[in-house]
PDB file of C-alpha atoms in Angstrom:
ATOM      1  CA  UNK K   1      34.919  12.768  57.348  1.00 44.00           C
ATOM      2  CA  UNK K   2      36.922   9.629  58.145  1.00 56.00           C
ATOM      3  CA  UNK K   3      39.581   8.106  55.929  1.00 66.00           C
ATOM      4  CA  UNK K   4      39.294   4.714  54.298  1.00 72.00           C
ATOM      5  CA  UNK K   5      42.200   2.289  54.312  1.00 75.00           C
ATOM      6  CA  UNK K   6      43.256   3.368  50.811  1.00 75.00           C
ATOM      7  CA  UNK K   7      43.675   6.915  52.067  1.00 89.00           C
ATOM      8  CA  UNK K   8      46.290   5.915  54.630  1.00 95.00           C
ATOM      9  CA  UNK K   9      49.809   7.188  53.987  1.00 97.00           C
ATOM     10  CA  UNK K  10      52.383   4.935  55.627  1.00 98.00           C
ATOM     11  CA  UNK K  11      56.119   5.587  55.859  1.00 98.00           C
ATOM     12  CA  UNK K  12      58.579   2.783  56.547  1.00 98.00           C
ATOM     13  CA  UNK K  13      62.095   3.890  57.513  1.00 98.00           C
ATOM     14  CA  UNK K  14      64.846   1.309  57.134  1.00 98.00           C
ATOM     15  CA  UNK K  15      68.373   0.676  55.908  1.00 97.00           C
ATOM     16  CA  UNK K  16      70.516  -2.357  55.192  1.00 96.00           C
ATOM     17  CA  UNK K  17      70.034  -5.230  57.605  1.00 95.00           C
ATOM     18  CA  UNK K  18      66.310  -4.786  58.289  1.00 96.00           C
ATOM     19  CA  UNK K  19      64.600  -7.989  59.388  1.00 96.00           C
ATOM     20  CA  UNK K  20      62.902  -9.067  56.173  1.00 95.00           C
ATOM     21  CA  UNK K  21      59.559 -10.114  57.649  1.00 96.00           C
ATOM     22  CA  UNK K  22      59.347  -7.021  59.859  1.00 97.00           C
ATOM     23  CA  UNK K  23      59.451  -4.775  56.791  1.00 98.00           C
ATOM     24  CA  UNK K  24      57.735  -6.984  54.228  1.00 97.00           C
ATOM     25  CA  UNK K  25      54.701  -8.059  56.271  1.00 98.00           C
ATOM     26  CA  UNK K  26      53.496  -4.528  57.167  1.00 98.00           C
ATOM     27  CA  UNK K  27      54.455  -3.279  53.694  1.00 98.00           C
ATOM     28  CA  UNK K  28      52.443  -5.996  51.936  1.00 97.00           C
ATOM     29  CA  UNK K  29      49.504  -5.935  54.345  1.00 97.00           C
ATOM     30  CA  UNK K  30      49.027  -2.178  53.981  1.00 97.00           C
ATOM     31  CA  UNK K  31      49.439  -2.410  50.199  1.00 97.00           C
ATOM     32  CA  UNK K  32      46.655  -5.065  50.164  1.00 96.00           C
ATOM     33  CA  UNK K  33      44.438  -2.606  52.023  1.00 95.00           C
ATOM     34  CA  UNK K  34      45.137  -0.038  49.298  1.00 96.00           C
ATOM     35  CA  UNK K  35      47.262   2.245  51.497  1.00 97.00           C
ATOM     36  CA  UNK K  36      50.013   4.394  50.019  1.00 97.00           C
ATOM     37  CA  UNK K  37      53.177   2.865  51.506  1.00 98.00           C
ATOM     38  CA  UNK K  38      56.582   4.453  50.978  1.00 98.00           C
ATOM     39  CA  UNK K  39      60.099   3.423  51.985  1.00 98.00           C
ATOM     40  CA  UNK K  40      62.618   6.032  53.120  1.00 98.00           C
ATOM     41  CA  UNK K  41      66.302   5.377  53.759  1.00 98.00           C
ATOM     42  CA  UNK K  42      69.701   7.020  54.017  1.00 97.00           C
ATOM     43  CA  UNK K  43      70.447   6.702  50.270  1.00 96.00           C
ATOM     44  CA  UNK K  44      68.446   6.157  47.093  1.00 96.00           C
ATOM     45  CA  UNK K  45      69.986   2.723  46.520  1.00 96.00           C
ATOM     46  CA  UNK K  46      67.844  -0.382  47.204  1.00 97.00           C
ATOM     47  CA  UNK K  47      68.289  -1.636  50.741  1.00 97.00           C
ATOM     48  CA  UNK K  48      69.194  -5.229  51.623  1.00 95.00           C
ATOM     49  CA  UNK K  49      67.227  -7.222  54.156  1.00 94.00           C
ATOM     50  CA  UNK K  50      68.324  -9.879  56.613  1.00 89.00           C
ATOM     51  CA  UNK K  51      66.435 -13.169  56.479  1.00 87.00           C
ATOM     52  CA  UNK K  52      67.018 -16.270  58.606  1.00 81.00           C
ATOM     53  CA  UNK K  53      70.631 -15.480  59.423  1.00 81.00           C
ATOM     54  CA  UNK K  54      71.661 -14.391  55.947  1.00 85.00           C
ATOM     55  CA  UNK K  55      71.215 -11.475  53.577  1.00 87.00           C
ATOM     56  CA  UNK K  56      67.725 -11.538  52.069  1.00 81.00           C
ATOM     57  CA  UNK K  57      66.153  -9.640  49.207  1.00 89.00           C
ATOM     58  CA  UNK K  58      66.260  -5.958  48.416  1.00 94.00           C
ATOM     59  CA  UNK K  59      63.550  -3.321  48.379  1.00 97.00           C
ATOM     60  CA  UNK K  60      63.436  -0.107  46.401  1.00 97.00           C
ATOM     61  CA  UNK K  61      63.713   3.185  48.284  1.00 98.00           C
ATOM     62  CA  UNK K  62      61.147   5.895  47.457  1.00 98.00           C
ATOM     63  CA  UNK K  63      62.623   8.798  49.438  1.00 98.00           C
ATOM     64  CA  UNK K  64      65.689   9.929  51.282  1.00 98.00           C
ATOM     65  CA  UNK K  65      64.893  10.407  54.950  1.00 97.00           C
ATOM     66  CA  UNK K  66      65.916  14.039  54.751  1.00 96.00           C
ATOM     67  CA  UNK K  67      63.220  14.631  52.056  1.00 97.00           C
ATOM     68  CA  UNK K  68      60.308  13.550  54.256  1.00 98.00           C
ATOM     69  CA  UNK K  69      57.579  15.965  55.290  1.00 97.00           C
ATOM     70  CA  UNK K  70      55.933  14.412  58.342  1.00 98.00           C
ATOM     71  CA  UNK K  71      52.608  16.067  57.517  1.00 97.00           C
ATOM     72  CA  UNK K  72      52.387  13.881  54.392  1.00 97.00           C
ATOM     73  CA  UNK K  73      52.072  10.684  56.423  1.00 98.00           C
ATOM     74  CA  UNK K  74      49.709   9.126  58.954  1.00 97.00           C
ATOM     75  CA  UNK K  75      52.057   6.552  60.415  1.00 98.00           C
ATOM     76  CA  UNK K  76      55.756   5.714  60.741  1.00 98.00           C
ATOM     77  CA  UNK K  77      56.809   2.051  60.828  1.00 98.00           C
ATOM     78  CA  UNK K  78      60.253   1.071  62.075  1.00 98.00           C
ATOM     79  CA  UNK K  79      61.221  -2.538  61.304  1.00 98.00           C
ATOM     80  CA  UNK K  80      63.842  -4.222  63.437  1.00 96.00           C
ATOM     81  CA  UNK K  81      66.659  -6.629  62.997  1.00 93.00           C
ATOM     82  CA  UNK K  82      69.860  -5.929  64.900  1.00 93.00           C
ATOM     83  CA  UNK K  83      71.752  -4.175  62.106  1.00 95.00           C
ATOM     84  CA  UNK K  84      69.087  -1.817  60.747  1.00 96.00           C
ATOM     85  CA  UNK K  85      68.131   0.100  63.951  1.00 97.00           C
ATOM     86  CA  UNK K  86      71.719   0.111  65.186  1.00 96.00           C
ATOM     87  CA  UNK K  87      72.790   1.913  62.000  1.00 97.00           C
ATOM     88  CA  UNK K  88      69.792   4.263  61.953  1.00 98.00           C
ATOM     89  CA  UNK K  89      70.044   5.362  65.599  1.00 97.00           C
ATOM     90  CA  UNK K  90      73.326   7.150  64.884  1.00 97.00           C
ATOM     91  CA  UNK K  91      71.753   9.280  62.138  1.00 98.00           C
ATOM     92  CA  UNK K  92      70.482  12.704  63.257  1.00 98.00           C
ATOM     93  CA  UNK K  93      67.999  12.922  60.344  1.00 98.00           C
ATOM     94  CA  UNK K  94      66.350   9.687  61.465  1.00 98.00           C
ATOM     95  CA  UNK K  95      66.094  10.708  65.116  1.00 98.00           C
ATOM     96  CA  UNK K  96      64.754  14.156  64.208  1.00 98.00           C
ATOM     97  CA  UNK K  97      62.134  12.536  61.946  1.00 98.00           C
ATOM     98  CA  UNK K  98      60.979  10.223  64.742  1.00 98.00           C
ATOM     99  CA  UNK K  99      60.797  13.141  67.167  1.00 98.00           C
ATOM    100  CA  UNK K 100      58.736  15.156  64.682  1.00 98.00           C
ATOM    101  CA  UNK K 101      56.242  12.287  64.197  1.00 98.00           C
ATOM    102  CA  UNK K 102      55.934  12.077  67.982  1.00 98.00           C
ATOM    103  CA  UNK K 103      55.582  15.841  68.416  1.00 98.00           C
ATOM    104  CA  UNK K 104      52.728  15.860  65.906  1.00 97.00           C
ATOM    105  CA  UNK K 105      51.004  12.980  67.705  1.00 96.00           C
ATOM    106  CA  UNK K 106      51.283  10.660  64.759  1.00 97.00           C
ATOM    107  CA  UNK K 107      51.405   6.883  65.097  1.00 98.00           C
ATOM    108  CA  UNK K 108      54.890   5.365  65.419  1.00 98.00           C
ATOM    109  CA  UNK K 109      55.212   1.583  65.256  1.00 98.00           C
ATOM    110  CA  UNK K 110      58.488  -0.145  66.144  1.00 98.00           C
ATOM    111  CA  UNK K 111      59.177  -3.885  66.337  1.00 98.00           C
ATOM    112  CA  UNK K 112      61.963  -6.064  67.714  1.00 98.00           C
ATOM    113  CA  UNK K 113      65.206  -4.001  68.015  1.00 98.00           C
ATOM    114  CA  UNK K 114      63.604  -0.882  66.442  1.00 98.00           C
ATOM    115  CA  UNK K 115      62.602   0.554  69.876  1.00 98.00           C
ATOM    116  CA  UNK K 116      66.327   1.417  70.144  1.00 97.00           C
ATOM    117  CA  UNK K 117      65.359   4.290  67.815  1.00 98.00           C
ATOM    118  CA  UNK K 118      62.666   5.392  70.269  1.00 98.00           C
ATOM    119  CA  UNK K 119      65.258   5.330  73.054  1.00 98.00           C
ATOM    120  CA  UNK K 120      67.639   7.460  71.000  1.00 98.00           C
ATOM    121  CA  UNK K 121      64.799   9.874  70.160  1.00 98.00           C
ATOM    122  CA  UNK K 122      64.099  10.196  73.903  1.00 98.00           C
ATOM    123  CA  UNK K 123      60.347   9.700  73.515  1.00 98.00           C
ATOM    124  CA  UNK K 124      59.550   6.661  75.724  1.00 97.00           C
ATOM    125  CA  UNK K 125      60.090   8.048  79.216  1.00 98.00           C
ATOM    126  CA  UNK K 126      57.090   6.923  81.302  1.00 98.00           C
ATOM    127  CA  UNK K 127      55.500   4.961  78.459  1.00 98.00           C
ATOM    128  CA  UNK K 128      54.725   1.246  78.359  1.00 98.00           C
ATOM    129  CA  UNK K 129      56.645  -0.425  75.529  1.00 98.00           C
ATOM    130  CA  UNK K 130      57.927  -3.823  74.489  1.00 98.00           C
ATOM    131  CA  UNK K 131      60.851  -4.938  72.367  1.00 98.00           C
ATOM    132  CA  UNK K 132      63.133  -7.818  71.677  1.00 98.00           C
ATOM    133  CA  UNK K 133      64.263  -9.080  75.084  1.00 97.00           C
ATOM    134  CA  UNK K 134      67.939  -8.164  74.634  1.00 97.00           C
ATOM    135  CA  UNK K 135      67.149  -4.416  74.668  1.00 97.00           C
ATOM    136  CA  UNK K 136      64.833  -4.552  77.679  1.00 98.00           C
ATOM    137  CA  UNK K 137      67.477  -2.866  79.870  1.00 98.00           C
ATOM    138  CA  UNK K 138      67.970  -0.088  77.281  1.00 97.00           C
ATOM    139  CA  UNK K 139      64.226   0.576  77.359  1.00 98.00           C
ATOM    140  CA  UNK K 140      64.172   0.706  81.168  1.00 98.00           C
ATOM    141  CA  UNK K 141      67.261   2.953  81.287  1.00 98.00           C
ATOM    142  CA  UNK K 142      65.463   5.389  78.972  1.00 98.00           C
ATOM    143  CA  UNK K 143      62.544   5.561  81.418  1.00 98.00           C
ATOM    144  CA  UNK K 144      60.262   3.197  79.514  1.00 98.00           C
ATOM    145  CA  UNK K 145      58.114   0.670  81.304  1.00 98.00           C
ATOM    146  CA  UNK K 146      59.025  -2.627  79.594  1.00 98.00           C
ATOM    147  CA  UNK K 147      56.152  -5.116  79.167  1.00 97.00           C
ATOM    148  CA  UNK K 148      56.495  -8.661  77.818  1.00 98.00           C
ATOM    149  CA  UNK K 149      53.505  -8.727  75.483  1.00 98.00           C
ATOM    150  CA  UNK K 150      52.973  -9.285  71.747  1.00 98.00           C
ATOM    151  CA  UNK K 151      51.891  -5.705  71.187  1.00 98.00           C
ATOM    152  CA  UNK K 152      51.842  -2.616  73.397  1.00 98.00           C
ATOM    153  CA  UNK K 153      50.390   0.785  72.551  1.00 98.00           C
ATOM    154  CA  UNK K 154      50.891   3.909  74.632  1.00 98.00           C
ATOM    155  CA  UNK K 155      50.575   7.541  73.494  1.00 95.00           C
ATOM    156  CA  UNK K 156      50.383   6.563  69.768  1.00 97.00           C
ATOM    157  CA  UNK K 157      53.558   4.453  70.039  1.00 98.00           C
ATOM    158  CA  UNK K 158      53.036   0.812  69.097  1.00 98.00           C
ATOM    159  CA  UNK K 159      55.716  -1.762  69.886  1.00 98.00           C
ATOM    160  CA  UNK K 160      56.138  -5.521  69.445  1.00 98.00           C
ATOM    161  CA  UNK K 161      58.789  -8.055  70.392  1.00 98.00           C
ATOM    162  CA  UNK K 162      59.670 -10.072  67.276  1.00 97.00           C
ATOM    163  CA  UNK K 163      58.447 -11.487  63.947  1.00 97.00           C
ATOM    164  CA  UNK K 164      56.073 -13.883  65.708  1.00 98.00           C
ATOM    165  CA  UNK K 165      54.142 -10.791  66.859  1.00 98.00           C
ATOM    166  CA  UNK K 166      53.617  -9.405  63.348  1.00 98.00           C
ATOM    167  CA  UNK K 167      49.874 -10.290  63.123  1.00 98.00           C
ATOM    168  CA  UNK K 168      49.184  -8.420  66.384  1.00 98.00           C
ATOM    169  CA  UNK K 169      51.532  -5.561  65.369  1.00 98.00           C
ATOM    170  CA  UNK K 170      49.832  -4.962  61.993  1.00 98.00           C
ATOM    171  CA  UNK K 171      46.331  -5.304  63.500  1.00 98.00           C
ATOM    172  CA  UNK K 172      47.132  -2.744  66.199  1.00 98.00           C
ATOM    173  CA  UNK K 173      48.498  -0.287  63.633  1.00 98.00           C
ATOM    174  CA  UNK K 174      45.268  -0.623  61.622  1.00 97.00           C
ATOM    175  CA  UNK K 175      43.154  -0.201  64.766  1.00 96.00           C
ATOM    176  CA  UNK K 176      45.064   2.947  65.812  1.00 96.00           C
ATOM    177  CA  UNK K 177      44.830   4.423  62.309  1.00 96.00           C
ATOM    178  CA  UNK K 178      41.082   3.822  62.270  1.00 94.00           C
ATOM    179  CA  UNK K 179      40.695   5.448  65.699  1.00 92.00           C
ATOM    180  CA  UNK K 180      42.877   8.459  64.816  1.00 85.00           C
ATOM    181  CA  UNK K 181      41.072   9.140  61.564  1.00 70.00           C
ATOM    182  CA  UNK K 182      37.606   8.786  63.114  1.00 63.00           C
ATOM    183  CA  UNK K 183      38.233  11.371  65.852  1.00 56.00           C
TER     184      UNK K 183
END
């Protein structure tokens, strides 16, 4: 039996300095579909976004990252911004979580600078990925095959370059969720 959109369980992992649109757009689009969308972070305090070169709004955190059971979720979304993934990639709990999603073959979606987390998790060797152009060399050095496209999907890892790619990014996540639940 296949799942409907309102059966999807989506986890967004972020901390202070996430690019506002890269968290809010997927969050709101999946909520509109009726999906169960949760935010996990390093602390229980609301996290502050970055929006157009200044601090943006805050969003409430549902879980600590260390509390997450990967089996409870269908998809992991990693928003970018420069600050957010740079802070998260130094946290062992975050990297272990990403590795566990990958090991279980679950969908991981990372946009903009968030593929830094995929590099740190050592899960992109040999895979086609995209990212914000300034981390292209990091992707290549980790063995990834960098592609300049709005959305790239390889081995259940979805990547996009920047906020302009959000429509393609969200559509690809939905497509992959539909395919994975209809298998």
